[in-house]
Amino acid sequence: MKTKQLFEKLTENWQAKVICFGLALGLYVVHITSILDRKTYTVPLKVVADGGMYPMSDYPEYVRITVRSTAENIAETLQSDFTATIDLTKYEKEGSFSVPVSVHLSPKLLLMDPFEIKLNPESVSMRLEEKTLKYVSVAPSLSGEVPHGYAVTKMSVEPATVEIVGPRRAVDETKQVYTSAIDVTALTSPKTFEASLQNINSLLAINPAKSYTVHVDVAEEPLVKKFTDVPVRLLFLPEALEAEGESPKISFDVAGTVPTLEDYELSESAVYADCSAIDKVGTYDLPVHITLPSYFQIENQSAETVNVAVRVRRETQSESAGR
């Protein structure tokens, strides 16, 4: 009897009681919502491509995760507590797909209540192609210019190749990858640099070695300088004798390098003929001597010898006539 009376009491005016319960629940929800704080985190988006497909189109590098919870909970929440991924493992055919973004929370966040998250975007549209792998060469990337008079003669990278992974077409079109920029502005001698790799195609993954070494050979640029109609000095001619007419002249080229030869000028005694063996009037065929620094080479010399006519010095003749 008592149970029946209790049931009748509970069901009496049940419509009003349901309405009151709903209003109370609504007020509770409004109250809880009003005391919740909000904070947005920008989280890197990781692509899991362990299957046979790989993204061929660009995709966002980050997603935004908005959290609603109590101030105490949000104060304990860090960006590192979230991991955002898109998993391509289940896709087996090429085509365009809307791939959902998955968010993984750290264990401490799972214990927080209330704790709500909102993800933007919730899915990513991308085109998938067959995943391909190949090895390509590594090319050094230079910045700046070596000083005037110098030139880069050779470059090499170690290791010389690198593995790239990505969608079929992007991999097929990639012939080489480049190192990070190496500044050669002040380089005047060979040098070895440590370098990383730059990925010029965001669709490709590069599996580099721990480090790359780039060896750059630099040498002085060659230069050939022409010397034309250079007077041949006649040295060691006895005082009583003199050469008739103007001094003989020759032309020649000097081979060297830009830094050493560009501003080089001949000294007055650089080109000469040795007259020390002459002791009387006559005509002589004398070898030409050219004195230059050892790092120069003489080329295209117009004459190896010069013809010199020697006579008695006029002052000497006048003195003899006066006597």
Coordinates of C-alpha atoms in Angstrom, one line a residue:
M1 CA 0.0 0.0 0.0
K2 CA 2.8 2.4 0.9
T3 CA 4.6 1.7 -2.4
K4 CA 1.4 2.4 -4.4
Q5 CA 0.9 5.7 -2.5
L6 CA 4.6 6.7 -3.2
F7 CA 4.2 6.0 -6.9
E8 CA 1.0 8.0 -7.0
K9 CA 2.7 10.9 -5.3
L10 CA 5.6 10.8 -7.7
T11 CA 3.4 10.8 -10.8
E12 CA 1.1 13.4 -9.4
N13 CA 1.4 16.5 -11.7
W14 CA 4.3 14.8 -13.5
Q15 CA 4.2 17.2 -16.4
A16 CA 5.1 20.1 -14.1
K17 CA 7.8 18.1 -12.4
V18 CA 9.4 17.2 -15.8
I19 CA 9.3 20.9 -16.8
C20 CA 10.9 21.9 -13.5
F21 CA 13.6 19.3 -13.8
G22 CA 14.4 20.4 -17.4
L23 CA 14.6 24.1 -16.2
A24 CA 16.9 23.1 -13.4
L25 CA 19.1 21.1 -15.7
G26 CA 19.2 24.0 -18.1
L27 CA 20.2 26.4 -15.4
Y28 CA 22.9 24.1 -14.2
V29 CA 24.3 23.8 -17.7
V30 CA 24.2 27.6 -18.2
H31 CA 25.9 28.1 -14.9
I32 CA 28.7 25.6 -15.7
T33 CA 29.1 27.2 -19.1
S34 CA 29.4 30.6 -17.7
I35 CA 32.3 29.7 -15.5
L36 CA 34.3 27.9 -18.2
D37 CA 37.3 29.6 -19.8
R38 CA 38.4 29.3 -23.4
K39 CA 41.9 29.1 -24.9
T40 CA 43.1 28.3 -28.4
Y41 CA 46.3 26.4 -29.2
T42 CA 48.1 26.1 -32.6
V43 CA 49.3 22.6 -33.0
P44 CA 51.6 21.1 -35.7
L45 CA 49.7 18.7 -38.0
K46 CA 51.6 15.5 -38.5
V47 CA 50.9 13.3 -41.6
V48 CA 51.2 9.5 -41.1
A49 CA 52.0 7.9 -44.5
D50 CA 53.1 4.4 -43.6
G51 CA 51.1 2.9 -46.3
G52 CA 51.3 3.1 -50.1
M53 CA 49.9 6.6 -50.6
Y54 CA 51.4 10.0 -50.1
P55 CA 49.9 13.5 -50.3
M56 CA 50.3 15.2 -53.7
S57 CA 48.7 18.5 -52.7
D58 CA 49.7 21.0 -50.1
Y59 CA 48.0 20.7 -46.7
P60 CA 48.0 23.0 -43.6
E61 CA 51.0 22.7 -41.4
Y62 CA 49.0 23.5 -38.2
V63 CA 45.5 23.1 -36.8
R64 CA 43.8 25.2 -34.2
I65 CA 42.4 23.5 -31.1
T66 CA 40.0 25.5 -28.9
V67 CA 39.6 24.3 -25.3
R68 CA 36.7 25.1 -22.9
S69 CA 37.3 24.2 -19.3
T70 CA 37.7 25.7 -15.9
A71 CA 40.4 28.3 -15.4
E72 CA 42.3 25.8 -13.2
N73 CA 42.3 23.1 -15.9
I74 CA 43.3 25.5 -18.6
A75 CA 46.2 26.8 -16.5
E76 CA 47.6 23.3 -16.4
T77 CA 47.1 22.7 -20.1
L78 CA 50.1 23.0 -22.5
Q79 CA 50.3 23.0 -26.3
S80 CA 52.5 19.9 -26.0
D81 CA 49.5 18.0 -24.5
F82 CA 47.9 17.9 -28.0
T83 CA 48.9 15.9 -31.0
A84 CA 47.1 16.4 -34.3
T85 CA 47.5 13.8 -37.1
I86 CA 46.0 12.8 -40.4
D87 CA 46.5 9.1 -41.1
L88 CA 46.8 8.0 -44.8
T89 CA 47.6 4.4 -44.0
K90 CA 44.1 3.1 -44.9
Y91 CA 44.1 4.7 -48.3
E92 CA 45.1 2.3 -51.1
K93 CA 44.2 4.1 -54.3
E94 CA 45.2 7.4 -55.9
G95 CA 42.6 10.2 -55.8
S96 CA 41.2 13.1 -53.9
F97 CA 39.9 12.6 -50.4
S98 CA 38.7 14.5 -47.3
V99 CA 40.9 13.1 -44.6
P100 CA 39.8 13.6 -41.0
V101 CA 42.1 15.1 -38.5
S102 CA 42.6 13.1 -35.3
V103 CA 43.5 14.8 -32.0
H104 CA 45.3 12.8 -29.2
L105 CA 45.3 14.2 -25.7
S106 CA 47.8 13.6 -23.0
P107 CA 46.7 11.3 -20.1
K108 CA 46.3 14.3 -17.7
L109 CA 43.8 16.0 -20.0
L110 CA 41.6 12.8 -20.1
L111 CA 41.1 13.2 -16.3
M112 CA 39.9 16.8 -16.5
D113 CA 36.1 17.5 -16.2
P114 CA 34.6 19.5 -17.8
F115 CA 36.9 19.6 -20.8
E116 CA 35.7 20.4 -24.3
I117 CA 37.8 20.8 -27.5
K118 CA 36.9 22.1 -30.9
L119 CA 39.1 21.5 -33.9
N120 CA 39.7 23.7 -36.9
P121 CA 39.8 22.3 -39.5
E122 CA 38.2 19.0 -38.7
S123 CA 39.3 17.4 -42.0
V124 CA 41.8 18.2 -44.8
S125 CA 41.1 17.8 -48.5
M126 CA 44.1 16.4 -50.3
R127 CA 45.0 14.4 -53.4
L128 CA 46.9 11.2 -52.8
E129 CA 49.4 9.5 -55.2
E130 CA 51.4 6.3 -54.9
K131 CA 54.4 6.7 -52.6
T132 CA 57.7 6.5 -54.4
L133 CA 61.3 6.4 -53.2
K134 CA 64.6 7.2 -55.0
Y135 CA 68.1 8.5 -54.5
V136 CA 69.1 11.8 -56.1
S137 CA 72.4 13.8 -56.2
V138 CA 73.1 16.5 -53.7
A139 CA 74.3 19.8 -55.2
P140 CA 76.1 22.6 -53.3
S141 CA 74.3 26.0 -53.2
L142 CA 76.7 29.0 -53.1
S143 CA 75.9 32.5 -52.1
G144 CA 77.9 35.6 -52.8
E145 CA 80.9 35.9 -55.2
V146 CA 84.6 35.1 -54.5
P147 CA 86.9 38.1 -54.5
H148 CA 88.0 39.7 -57.8
G149 CA 90.7 37.6 -59.5
Y150 CA 89.6 34.3 -58.0
A151 CA 87.3 31.6 -59.3
V152 CA 85.6 28.5 -57.9
T153 CA 87.2 25.6 -59.8
K154 CA 85.5 22.6 -58.3
M155 CA 82.9 21.6 -55.7
S156 CA 82.0 18.3 -54.1
V157 CA 79.5 17.1 -51.5
E158 CA 79.8 14.1 -49.2
P159 CA 77.6 12.1 -49.1
A160 CA 76.9 12.7 -52.8
T161 CA 73.3 11.3 -52.8
V162 CA 70.2 11.4 -50.6
E163 CA 67.0 9.5 -50.3
I164 CA 63.7 11.3 -51.1
V165 CA 60.2 10.0 -50.5
G166 CA 57.0 11.4 -51.8
P167 CA 54.2 11.2 -54.3
R168 CA 55.1 9.6 -57.6
R169 CA 55.1 12.6 -59.9
A170 CA 56.9 14.9 -57.5
V171 CA 59.7 12.3 -57.0
D172 CA 60.0 11.6 -60.7
E173 CA 60.5 15.3 -61.4
T174 CA 63.1 15.8 -58.8
K175 CA 66.7 15.4 -60.2
Q176 CA 68.7 16.7 -57.3
V177 CA 68.5 18.5 -54.0
Y178 CA 70.6 21.4 -52.7
T179 CA 72.6 22.1 -49.6
S180 CA 72.0 25.2 -47.5
A181 CA 73.6 28.3 -48.8
I182 CA 77.4 28.5 -48.4
D183 CA 78.9 32.0 -48.4
V184 CA 82.0 32.3 -50.5
T185 CA 82.3 36.1 -50.5
A186 CA 85.8 36.2 -48.8
L187 CA 87.1 32.8 -50.0
T188 CA 90.5 32.9 -51.6
S189 CA 91.7 29.3 -51.0
P190 CA 90.1 25.8 -50.8
K191 CA 87.8 25.2 -47.8
T192 CA 85.4 22.6 -46.4
F193 CA 82.1 23.6 -45.0
E194 CA 79.4 21.8 -42.9
A195 CA 76.0 22.1 -44.4
S196 CA 72.4 20.9 -44.1
L197 CA 69.9 20.2 -46.9
Q198 CA 67.2 22.5 -48.1
N199 CA 63.9 21.0 -49.2
I200 CA 62.6 23.0 -52.1
N201 CA 59.5 20.9 -52.5
S202 CA 57.2 20.7 -49.5
L203 CA 55.6 17.5 -50.8
L204 CA 58.9 15.5 -50.5
A205 CA 60.4 14.0 -47.4
I206 CA 64.2 13.9 -47.3
N207 CA 66.1 11.4 -45.3
P208 CA 69.5 13.2 -44.9
A209 CA 72.6 12.0 -43.3
K210 CA 73.5 13.6 -39.9
S211 CA 75.7 16.1 -41.7
Y212 CA 76.9 17.0 -45.1
T213 CA 80.4 18.4 -46.0
V214 CA 80.9 20.6 -49.0
H215 CA 84.4 21.1 -50.3
V216 CA 85.0 24.2 -52.5
D217 CA 88.2 24.6 -54.5
V218 CA 89.1 28.3 -55.2
A219 CA 92.1 29.3 -57.3
E220 CA 93.5 32.5 -58.8
E221 CA 92.1 33.2 -62.2
P222 CA 94.6 33.0 -65.1
L223 CA 95.6 36.1 -67.0
V224 CA 97.7 36.8 -70.0
K225 CA 99.1 40.4 -70.3
K226 CA 100.6 41.8 -73.5
F227 CA 103.7 44.0 -73.4
T228 CA 104.3 45.7 -76.8
D229 CA 107.4 47.5 -78.1
V230 CA 109.4 47.2 -75.0
P231 CA 112.9 48.8 -75.3
V232 CA 115.8 46.4 -74.8
R233 CA 118.3 48.0 -72.6
L234 CA 122.0 47.5 -73.6
L235 CA 123.9 46.8 -70.4
F236 CA 127.6 46.6 -69.8
L237 CA 128.7 48.3 -73.0
P238 CA 132.2 49.7 -72.7
E239 CA 132.3 53.4 -72.1
A240 CA 134.2 54.1 -75.3
L241 CA 131.5 52.5 -77.4
E242 CA 127.8 53.3 -78.0
A243 CA 124.9 51.8 -80.0
E244 CA 123.8 53.4 -83.2
G245 CA 120.2 54.6 -83.6
E246 CA 117.3 53.8 -81.3
S247 CA 117.3 51.0 -78.8
P248 CA 115.8 47.8 -80.3
K249 CA 112.3 46.8 -79.1
I250 CA 110.5 43.5 -78.7
S251 CA 107.0 42.4 -77.7
F252 CA 105.9 39.4 -75.6
D253 CA 103.1 38.1 -73.5
V254 CA 103.3 37.2 -69.8
A255 CA 101.1 34.5 -68.3
G256 CA 100.1 34.7 -64.7
T257 CA 97.1 35.2 -62.5
V258 CA 94.8 38.2 -62.0
P259 CA 96.0 39.0 -58.4
T260 CA 99.7 38.9 -59.3
L261 CA 99.7 40.2 -62.9
E262 CA 96.8 42.6 -63.3
D263 CA 98.7 45.6 -61.8
Y264 CA 102.2 44.4 -62.6
E265 CA 104.6 46.8 -64.4
L266 CA 108.0 46.0 -65.9
S267 CA 111.0 47.5 -64.3
E268 CA 113.4 49.5 -66.5
S269 CA 116.0 46.7 -66.5
A270 CA 113.6 43.8 -66.9
V271 CA 114.4 43.5 -70.6
Y272 CA 118.1 43.7 -71.6
A273 CA 120.9 42.5 -73.7
D274 CA 124.4 41.8 -72.3
C275 CA 127.0 43.8 -74.1
S276 CA 130.0 42.9 -71.8
A277 CA 131.6 40.8 -74.5
I278 CA 131.8 43.6 -77.0
D279 CA 135.2 45.3 -77.2
K280 CA 135.2 46.9 -80.7
V281 CA 133.1 48.5 -83.3
G282 CA 130.8 46.2 -85.3
T283 CA 127.4 44.7 -85.6
Y284 CA 126.3 42.1 -83.1
D285 CA 123.4 39.7 -82.7
L286 CA 122.8 39.6 -78.9
P287 CA 120.4 37.4 -76.9
V288 CA 117.5 39.1 -75.2
H289 CA 117.1 38.5 -71.4
I290 CA 113.8 39.1 -69.7
T291 CA 113.9 39.1 -65.9
L292 CA 110.4 38.4 -64.3
P293 CA 109.2 36.9 -61.0
S294 CA 109.3 33.1 -61.1
Y295 CA 105.5 32.7 -61.0
F296 CA 105.2 34.4 -64.4
Q297 CA 105.8 32.7 -67.8
I298 CA 106.8 34.4 -71.0
E299 CA 104.9 33.6 -74.1
N300 CA 104.9 34.7 -77.8
Q301 CA 108.2 36.5 -77.6
S302 CA 108.7 38.4 -80.9
A303 CA 112.5 38.0 -80.9
E304 CA 115.1 35.9 -79.0
T305 CA 117.9 38.1 -80.2
V306 CA 118.4 41.8 -81.3
N307 CA 120.8 43.2 -83.8
V308 CA 123.0 46.0 -82.4
A309 CA 125.4 48.2 -84.3
V310 CA 128.2 49.6 -82.1
R311 CA 130.4 52.6 -82.9
V312 CA 133.0 54.7 -81.1
R313 CA 131.3 57.1 -78.7
R314 CA 131.3 60.6 -80.3
E315 CA 132.7 62.3 -77.3
T316 CA 135.7 60.0 -77.5
Q317 CA 136.2 60.8 -81.2
S318 CA 136.1 64.5 -80.5
E319 CA 138.7 64.2 -77.8
S320 CA 141.0 62.2 -80.1
A321 CA 140.6 64.8 -82.9
G322 CA 141.5 67.6 -80.5
R323 CA 144.8 66.0 -79.5

